[in-house]
PDB file of C-alpha atoms in Angstrom:
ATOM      1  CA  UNK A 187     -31.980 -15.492  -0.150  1.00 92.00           C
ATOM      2  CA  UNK A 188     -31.958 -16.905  -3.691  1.00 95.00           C
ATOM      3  CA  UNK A 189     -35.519 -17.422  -5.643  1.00 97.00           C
ATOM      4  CA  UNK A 190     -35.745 -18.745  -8.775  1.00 97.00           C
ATOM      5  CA  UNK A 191     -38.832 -18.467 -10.798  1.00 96.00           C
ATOM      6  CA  UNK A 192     -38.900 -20.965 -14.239  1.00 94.00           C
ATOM      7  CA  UNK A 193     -41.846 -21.346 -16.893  1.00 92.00           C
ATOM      8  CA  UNK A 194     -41.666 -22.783 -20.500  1.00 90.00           C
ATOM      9  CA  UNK A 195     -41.428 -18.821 -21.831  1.00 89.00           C
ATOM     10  CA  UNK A 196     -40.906 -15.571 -20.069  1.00 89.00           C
ATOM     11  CA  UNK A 197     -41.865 -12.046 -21.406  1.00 86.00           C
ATOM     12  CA  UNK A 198     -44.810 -13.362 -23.497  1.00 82.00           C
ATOM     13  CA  UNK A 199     -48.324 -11.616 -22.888  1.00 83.00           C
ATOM     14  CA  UNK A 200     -50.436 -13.945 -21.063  1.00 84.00           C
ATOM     15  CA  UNK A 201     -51.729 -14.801 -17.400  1.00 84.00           C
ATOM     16  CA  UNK A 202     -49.233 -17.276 -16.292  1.00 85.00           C
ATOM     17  CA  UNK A 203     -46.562 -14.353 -17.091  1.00 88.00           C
ATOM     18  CA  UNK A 204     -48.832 -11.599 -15.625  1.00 88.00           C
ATOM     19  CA  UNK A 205     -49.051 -13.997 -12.792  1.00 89.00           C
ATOM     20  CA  UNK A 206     -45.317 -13.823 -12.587  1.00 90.00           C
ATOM     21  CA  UNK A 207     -44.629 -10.098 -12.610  1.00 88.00           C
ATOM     22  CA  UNK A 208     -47.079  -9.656  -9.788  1.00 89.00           C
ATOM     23  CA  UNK A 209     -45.620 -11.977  -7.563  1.00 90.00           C
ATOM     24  CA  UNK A 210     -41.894 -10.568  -8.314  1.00 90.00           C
ATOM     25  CA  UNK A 211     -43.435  -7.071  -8.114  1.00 87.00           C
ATOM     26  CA  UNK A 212     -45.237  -8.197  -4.472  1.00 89.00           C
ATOM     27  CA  UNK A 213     -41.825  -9.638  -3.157  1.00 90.00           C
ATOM     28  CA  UNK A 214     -39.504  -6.815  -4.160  1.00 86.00           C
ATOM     29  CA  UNK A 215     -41.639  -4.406  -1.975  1.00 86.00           C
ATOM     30  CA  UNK A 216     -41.917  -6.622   0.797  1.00 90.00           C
ATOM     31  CA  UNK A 217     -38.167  -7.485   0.391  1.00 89.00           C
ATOM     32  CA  UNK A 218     -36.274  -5.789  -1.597  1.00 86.00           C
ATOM     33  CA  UNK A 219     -32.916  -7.640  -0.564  1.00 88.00           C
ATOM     34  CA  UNK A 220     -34.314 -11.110  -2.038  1.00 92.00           C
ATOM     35  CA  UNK A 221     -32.472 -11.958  -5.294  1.00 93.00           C
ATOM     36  CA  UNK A 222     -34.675 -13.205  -7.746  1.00 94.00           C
ATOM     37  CA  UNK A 223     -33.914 -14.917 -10.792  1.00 94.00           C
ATOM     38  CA  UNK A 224     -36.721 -15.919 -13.434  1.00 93.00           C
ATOM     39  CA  UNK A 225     -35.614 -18.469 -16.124  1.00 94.00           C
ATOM     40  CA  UNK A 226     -37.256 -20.178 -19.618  1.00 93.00           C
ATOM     41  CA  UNK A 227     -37.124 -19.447 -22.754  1.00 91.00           C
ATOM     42  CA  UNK A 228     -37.050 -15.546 -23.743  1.00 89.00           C
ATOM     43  CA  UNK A 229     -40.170 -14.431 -25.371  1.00 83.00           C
ATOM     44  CA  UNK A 230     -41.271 -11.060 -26.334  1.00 74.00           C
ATOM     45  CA  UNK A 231     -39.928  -7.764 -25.298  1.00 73.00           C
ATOM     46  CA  UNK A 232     -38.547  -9.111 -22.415  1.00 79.00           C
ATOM     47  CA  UNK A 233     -36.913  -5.638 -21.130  1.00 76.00           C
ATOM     48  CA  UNK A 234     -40.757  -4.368 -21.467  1.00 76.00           C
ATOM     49  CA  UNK A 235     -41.455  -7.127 -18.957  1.00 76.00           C
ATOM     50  CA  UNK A 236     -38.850  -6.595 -16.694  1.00 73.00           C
ATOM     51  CA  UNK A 237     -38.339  -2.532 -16.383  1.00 63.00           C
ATOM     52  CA  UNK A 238     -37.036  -2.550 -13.728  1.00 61.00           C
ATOM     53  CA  UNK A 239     -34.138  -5.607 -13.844  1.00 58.00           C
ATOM     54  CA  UNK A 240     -31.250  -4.595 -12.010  1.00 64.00           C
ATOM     55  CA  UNK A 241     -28.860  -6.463  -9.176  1.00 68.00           C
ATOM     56  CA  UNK A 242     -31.583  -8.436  -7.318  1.00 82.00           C
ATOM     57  CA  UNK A 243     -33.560  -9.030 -10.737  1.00 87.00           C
ATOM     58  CA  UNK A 244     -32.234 -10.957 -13.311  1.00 87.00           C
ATOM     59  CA  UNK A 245     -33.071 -13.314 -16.011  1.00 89.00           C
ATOM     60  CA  UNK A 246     -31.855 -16.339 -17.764  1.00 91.00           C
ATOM     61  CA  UNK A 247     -32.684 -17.524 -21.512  1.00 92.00           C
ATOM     62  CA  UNK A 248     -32.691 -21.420 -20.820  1.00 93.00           C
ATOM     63  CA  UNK A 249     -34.604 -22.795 -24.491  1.00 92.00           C
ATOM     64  CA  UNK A 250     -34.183 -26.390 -23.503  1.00 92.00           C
ATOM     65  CA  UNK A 251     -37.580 -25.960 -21.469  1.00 92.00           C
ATOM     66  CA  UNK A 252     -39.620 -24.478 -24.678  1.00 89.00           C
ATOM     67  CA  UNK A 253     -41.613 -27.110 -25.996  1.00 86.00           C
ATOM     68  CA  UNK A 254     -40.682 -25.478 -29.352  1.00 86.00           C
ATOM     69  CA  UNK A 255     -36.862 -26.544 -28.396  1.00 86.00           C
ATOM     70  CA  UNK A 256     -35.263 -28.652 -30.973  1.00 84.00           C
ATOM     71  CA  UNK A 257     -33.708 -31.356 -29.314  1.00 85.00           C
ATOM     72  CA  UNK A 258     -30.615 -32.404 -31.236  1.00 84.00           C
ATOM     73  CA  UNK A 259     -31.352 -35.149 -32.778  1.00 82.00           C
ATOM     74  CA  UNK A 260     -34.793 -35.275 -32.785  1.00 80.00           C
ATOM     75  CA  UNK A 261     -35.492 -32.149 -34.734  1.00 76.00           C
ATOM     76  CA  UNK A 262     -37.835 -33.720 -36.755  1.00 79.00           C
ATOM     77  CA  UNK A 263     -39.562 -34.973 -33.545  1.00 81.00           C
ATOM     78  CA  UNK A 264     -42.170 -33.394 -31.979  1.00 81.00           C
ATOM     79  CA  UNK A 265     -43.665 -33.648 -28.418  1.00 79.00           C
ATOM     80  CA  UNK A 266     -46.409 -35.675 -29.932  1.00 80.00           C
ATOM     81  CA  UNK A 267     -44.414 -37.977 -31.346  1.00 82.00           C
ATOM     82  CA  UNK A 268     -41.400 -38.331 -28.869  1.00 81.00           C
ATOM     83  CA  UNK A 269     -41.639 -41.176 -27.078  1.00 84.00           C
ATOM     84  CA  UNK A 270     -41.219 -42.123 -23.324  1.00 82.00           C
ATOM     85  CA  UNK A 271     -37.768 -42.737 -23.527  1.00 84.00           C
ATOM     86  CA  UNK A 272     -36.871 -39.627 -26.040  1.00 87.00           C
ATOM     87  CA  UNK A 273     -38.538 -37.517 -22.714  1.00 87.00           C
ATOM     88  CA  UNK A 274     -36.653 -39.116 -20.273  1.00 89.00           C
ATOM     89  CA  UNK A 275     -33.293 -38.533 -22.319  1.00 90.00           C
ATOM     90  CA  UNK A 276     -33.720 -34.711 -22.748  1.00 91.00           C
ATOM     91  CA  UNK A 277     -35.133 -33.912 -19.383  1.00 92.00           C
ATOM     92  CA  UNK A 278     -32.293 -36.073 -17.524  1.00 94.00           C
ATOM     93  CA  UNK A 279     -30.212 -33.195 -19.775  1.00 95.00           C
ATOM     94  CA  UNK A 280     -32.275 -30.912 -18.723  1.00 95.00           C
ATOM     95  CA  UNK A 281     -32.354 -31.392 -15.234  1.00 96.00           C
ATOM     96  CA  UNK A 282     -28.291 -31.541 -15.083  1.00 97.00           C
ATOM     97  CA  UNK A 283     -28.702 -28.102 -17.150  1.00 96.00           C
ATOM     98  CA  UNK A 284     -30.913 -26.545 -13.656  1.00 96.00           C
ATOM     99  CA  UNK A 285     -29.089 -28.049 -11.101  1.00 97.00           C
ATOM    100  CA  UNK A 286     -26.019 -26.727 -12.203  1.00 96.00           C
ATOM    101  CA  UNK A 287     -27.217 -23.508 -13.135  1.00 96.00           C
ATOM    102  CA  UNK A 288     -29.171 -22.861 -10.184  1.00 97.00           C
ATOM    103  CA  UNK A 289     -26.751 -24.266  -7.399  1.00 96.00           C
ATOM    104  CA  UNK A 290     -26.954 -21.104  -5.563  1.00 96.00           C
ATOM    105  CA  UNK A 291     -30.507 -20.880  -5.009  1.00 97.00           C
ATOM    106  CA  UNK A 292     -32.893 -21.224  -2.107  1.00 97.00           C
ATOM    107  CA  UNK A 293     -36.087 -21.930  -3.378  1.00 97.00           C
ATOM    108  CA  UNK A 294     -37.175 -23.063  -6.775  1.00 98.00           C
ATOM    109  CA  UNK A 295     -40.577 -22.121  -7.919  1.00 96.00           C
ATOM    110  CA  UNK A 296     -41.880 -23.670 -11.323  1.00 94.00           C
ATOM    111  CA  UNK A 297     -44.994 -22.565 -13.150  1.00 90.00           C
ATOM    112  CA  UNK A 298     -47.464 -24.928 -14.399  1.00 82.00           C
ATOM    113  CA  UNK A 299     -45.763 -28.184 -14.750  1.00 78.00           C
ATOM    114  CA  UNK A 300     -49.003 -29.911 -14.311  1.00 73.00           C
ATOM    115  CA  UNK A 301     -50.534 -28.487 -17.943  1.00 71.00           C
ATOM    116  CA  UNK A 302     -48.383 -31.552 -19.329  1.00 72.00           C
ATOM    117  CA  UNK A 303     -47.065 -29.391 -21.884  1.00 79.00           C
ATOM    118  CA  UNK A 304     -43.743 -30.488 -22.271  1.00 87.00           C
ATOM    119  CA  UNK A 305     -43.532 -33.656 -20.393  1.00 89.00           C
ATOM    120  CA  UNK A 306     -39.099 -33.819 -21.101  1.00 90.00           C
ATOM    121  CA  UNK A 307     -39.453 -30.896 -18.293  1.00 92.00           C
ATOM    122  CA  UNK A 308     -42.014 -32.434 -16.190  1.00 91.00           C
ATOM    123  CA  UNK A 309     -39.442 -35.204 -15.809  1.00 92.00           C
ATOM    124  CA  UNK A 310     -36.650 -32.998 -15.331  1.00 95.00           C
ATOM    125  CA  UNK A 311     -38.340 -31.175 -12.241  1.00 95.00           C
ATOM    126  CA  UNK A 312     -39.361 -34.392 -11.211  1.00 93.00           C
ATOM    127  CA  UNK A 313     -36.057 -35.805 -11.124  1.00 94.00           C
ATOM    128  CA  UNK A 314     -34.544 -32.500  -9.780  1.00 96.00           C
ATOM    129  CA  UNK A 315     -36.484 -32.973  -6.655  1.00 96.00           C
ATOM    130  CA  UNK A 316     -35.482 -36.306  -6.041  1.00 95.00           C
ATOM    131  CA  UNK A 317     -31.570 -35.558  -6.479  1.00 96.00           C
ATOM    132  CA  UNK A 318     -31.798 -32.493  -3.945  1.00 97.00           C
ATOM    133  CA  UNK A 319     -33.878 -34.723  -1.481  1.00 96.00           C
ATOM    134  CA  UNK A 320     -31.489 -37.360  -1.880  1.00 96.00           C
ATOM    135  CA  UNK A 321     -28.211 -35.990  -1.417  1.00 96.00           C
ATOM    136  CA  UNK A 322     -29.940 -33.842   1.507  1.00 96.00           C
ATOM    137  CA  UNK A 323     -29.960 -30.838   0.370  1.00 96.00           C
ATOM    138  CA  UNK A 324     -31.730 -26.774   1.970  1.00 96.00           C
ATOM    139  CA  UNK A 325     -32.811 -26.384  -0.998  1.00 97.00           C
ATOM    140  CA  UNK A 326     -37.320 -26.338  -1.632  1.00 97.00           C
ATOM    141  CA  UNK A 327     -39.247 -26.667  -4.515  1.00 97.00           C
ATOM    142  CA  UNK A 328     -42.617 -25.264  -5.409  1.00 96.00           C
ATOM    143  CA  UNK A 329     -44.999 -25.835  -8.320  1.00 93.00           C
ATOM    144  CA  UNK A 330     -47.711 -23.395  -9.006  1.00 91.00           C
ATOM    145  CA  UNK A 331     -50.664 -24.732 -10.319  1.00 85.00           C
ATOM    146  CA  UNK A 332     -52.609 -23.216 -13.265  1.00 79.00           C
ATOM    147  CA  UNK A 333     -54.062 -25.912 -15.634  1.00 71.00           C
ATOM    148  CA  UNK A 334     -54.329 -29.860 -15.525  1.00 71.00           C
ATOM    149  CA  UNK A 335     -52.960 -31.805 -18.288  1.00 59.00           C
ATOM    150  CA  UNK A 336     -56.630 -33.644 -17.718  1.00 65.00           C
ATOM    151  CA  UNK A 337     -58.157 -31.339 -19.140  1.00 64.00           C
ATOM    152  CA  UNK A 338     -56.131 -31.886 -22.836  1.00 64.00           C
ATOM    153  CA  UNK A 339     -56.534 -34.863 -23.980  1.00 68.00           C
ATOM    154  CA  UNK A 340     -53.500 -34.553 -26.180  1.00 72.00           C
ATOM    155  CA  UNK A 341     -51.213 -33.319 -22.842  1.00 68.00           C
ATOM    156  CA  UNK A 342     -52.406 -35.774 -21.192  1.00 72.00           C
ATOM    157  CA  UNK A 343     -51.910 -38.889 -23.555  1.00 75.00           C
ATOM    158  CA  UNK A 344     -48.521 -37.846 -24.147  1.00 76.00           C
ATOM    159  CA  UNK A 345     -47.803 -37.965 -20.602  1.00 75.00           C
ATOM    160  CA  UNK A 346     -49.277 -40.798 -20.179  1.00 75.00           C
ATOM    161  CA  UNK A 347     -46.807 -42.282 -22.030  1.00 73.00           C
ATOM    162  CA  UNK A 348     -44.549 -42.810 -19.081  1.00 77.00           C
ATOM    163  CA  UNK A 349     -46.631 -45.417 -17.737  1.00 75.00           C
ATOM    164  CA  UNK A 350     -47.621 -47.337 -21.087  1.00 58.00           C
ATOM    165  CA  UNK A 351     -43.645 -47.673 -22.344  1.00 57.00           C
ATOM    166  CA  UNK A 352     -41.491 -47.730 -18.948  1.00 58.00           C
ATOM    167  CA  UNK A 353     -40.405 -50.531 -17.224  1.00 61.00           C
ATOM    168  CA  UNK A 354     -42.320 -51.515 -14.136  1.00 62.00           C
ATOM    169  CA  UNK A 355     -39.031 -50.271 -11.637  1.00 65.00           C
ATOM    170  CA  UNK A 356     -40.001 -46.784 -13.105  1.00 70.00           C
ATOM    171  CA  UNK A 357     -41.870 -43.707 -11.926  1.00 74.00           C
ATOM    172  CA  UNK A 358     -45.152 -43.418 -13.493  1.00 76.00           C
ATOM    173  CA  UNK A 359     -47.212 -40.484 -15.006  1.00 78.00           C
ATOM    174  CA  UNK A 360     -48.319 -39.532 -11.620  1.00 77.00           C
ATOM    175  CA  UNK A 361     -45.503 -39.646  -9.676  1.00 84.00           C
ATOM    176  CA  UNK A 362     -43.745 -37.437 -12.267  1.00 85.00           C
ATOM    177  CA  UNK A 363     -46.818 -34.744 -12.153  1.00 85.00           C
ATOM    178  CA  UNK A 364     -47.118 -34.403  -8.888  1.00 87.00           C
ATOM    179  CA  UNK A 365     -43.751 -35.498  -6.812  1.00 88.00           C
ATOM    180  CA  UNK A 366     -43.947 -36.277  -3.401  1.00 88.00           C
ATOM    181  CA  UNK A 367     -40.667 -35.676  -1.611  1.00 93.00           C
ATOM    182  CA  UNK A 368     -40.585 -33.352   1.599  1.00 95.00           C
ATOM    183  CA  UNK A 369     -38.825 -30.742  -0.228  1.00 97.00           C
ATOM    184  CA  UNK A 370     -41.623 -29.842  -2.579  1.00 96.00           C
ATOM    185  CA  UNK A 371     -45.363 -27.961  -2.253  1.00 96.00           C
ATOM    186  CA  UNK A 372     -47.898 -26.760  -4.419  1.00 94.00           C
ATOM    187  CA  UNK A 373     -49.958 -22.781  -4.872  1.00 93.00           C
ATOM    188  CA  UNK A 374     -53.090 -22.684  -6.156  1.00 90.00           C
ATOM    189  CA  UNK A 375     -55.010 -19.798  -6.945  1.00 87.00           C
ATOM    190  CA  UNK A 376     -58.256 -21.088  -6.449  1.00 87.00           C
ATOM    191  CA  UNK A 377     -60.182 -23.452  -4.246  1.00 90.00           C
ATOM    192  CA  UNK A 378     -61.204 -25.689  -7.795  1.00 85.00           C
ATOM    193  CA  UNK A 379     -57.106 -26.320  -7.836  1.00 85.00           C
ATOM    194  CA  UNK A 380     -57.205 -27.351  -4.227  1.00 89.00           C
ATOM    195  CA  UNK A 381     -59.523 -29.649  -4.397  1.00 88.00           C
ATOM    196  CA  UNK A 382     -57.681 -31.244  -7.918  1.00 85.00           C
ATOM    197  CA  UNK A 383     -54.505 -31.609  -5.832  1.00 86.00           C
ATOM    198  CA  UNK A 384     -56.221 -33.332  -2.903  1.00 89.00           C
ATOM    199  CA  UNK A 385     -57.866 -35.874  -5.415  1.00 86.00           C
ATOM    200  CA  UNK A 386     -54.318 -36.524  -7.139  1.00 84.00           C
ATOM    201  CA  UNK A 387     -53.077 -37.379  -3.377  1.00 86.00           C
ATOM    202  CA  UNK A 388     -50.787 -34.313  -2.706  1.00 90.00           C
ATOM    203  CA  UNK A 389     -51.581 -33.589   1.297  1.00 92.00           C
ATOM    204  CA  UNK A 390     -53.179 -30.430   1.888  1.00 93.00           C
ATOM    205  CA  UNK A 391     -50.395 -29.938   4.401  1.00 94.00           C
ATOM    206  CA  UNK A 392     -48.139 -28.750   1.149  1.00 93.00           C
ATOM    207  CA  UNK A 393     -50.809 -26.869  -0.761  1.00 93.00           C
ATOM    208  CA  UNK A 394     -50.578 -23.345  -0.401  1.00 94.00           C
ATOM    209  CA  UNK A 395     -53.969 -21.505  -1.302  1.00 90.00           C
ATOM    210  CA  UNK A 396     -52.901 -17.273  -2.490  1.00 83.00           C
TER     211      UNK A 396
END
């Protein structure tokens, strides 16, 4: 068994990391067999973070998630002023970029996609999903929940931009947030989270409360 474990940075000092090295420290005892990979952009002292990394732990520097990534060719572009399209170019890249390098795994766990902080990799999970469900694929998909881009106004407009520039055949902001295929389900941490999910439609069927 295969898990990979992706946020925006890994090593840094702050809860959704210390949220990390729990859970990897939790599943290693219960299983110490399970090969776990975690993946983002390398922040920190990351051998400080992971001690203990050795054959079933590993780790891989992707910077294309970072919302500090500069995009080639839109260096000079930042997430606030990247447009619809500019996300859907580099997280279609990005996506590829996953897919290929995480062929091999079982389960996919992402970290706080719905904070809206870097909607290029909102997309790319989105559209991530969508390829494994369609070409039929073993392989699941989980999104832990610990913010709402709703509750930052400048997260939020800027994903909100897929539904104000996008053709109408398009997915909009809220599909993209919170997808909806059978191969993907949602942790909270809290009951407040719960009840978020159930009012953006997700079925509490898929939400996992821990």
């Amino acid at each position: 068994m295969h898990l990979a474990i992706g946020h925006y940075s890994i090593g840094a000092y702050d809860g959704v990391n210390t949220v990390i090295w729990r859970t990897v420290s939790e599943l290693q005892k219960l299983n110490p067999d399970l090969r776990i990979t975690i993946f983002g952009k390398v922040t920190g002292d990351i051998n400080h973070f992971l001690p203990w990394q050795r054959g079933k732990l590993s780790y891989r520097n992707i910077e294309e998630i970072s919302p500090d990534y500069a995009i080639p060719g839109l260096e000079n572009k930042g997430i606030q002023e990247q447009r619809a399209h500019d996300y859907i170019w580099h997280g279609t890249n990005v996506a590829e970029q996953l897919q290929q390098q995480f062929a091999d795994a079982d389960i996919v766990l992402m970290e706080n996609l719905s904070v809206g902080v870097n909607p290029a990799v909102t997309y790319a999970f989105y559209l991530w999903t969508l390829w494994e469900y369609q070409a039929q694929s073993d392989k699941r998909f989980l999104v832990r929940v610990h913010d709402f881009a709703q509750q930052r106004p400048a997260n939020f407009g800027n994903i909100k931009k897929f539904q104000a520039q996008l053709p109408s055949e398009m997915p909009d902001w809220h599909q993209i947030m919170y997808p909806s295929t059978p191969n993907i389900e949602y942790i909270v941490i809290n009951t407040s989270d719960y009840y978020r999910l159930l009012d953006h439609g997700v079925e509490p069927t898929r939400i996992w409360y821990v």
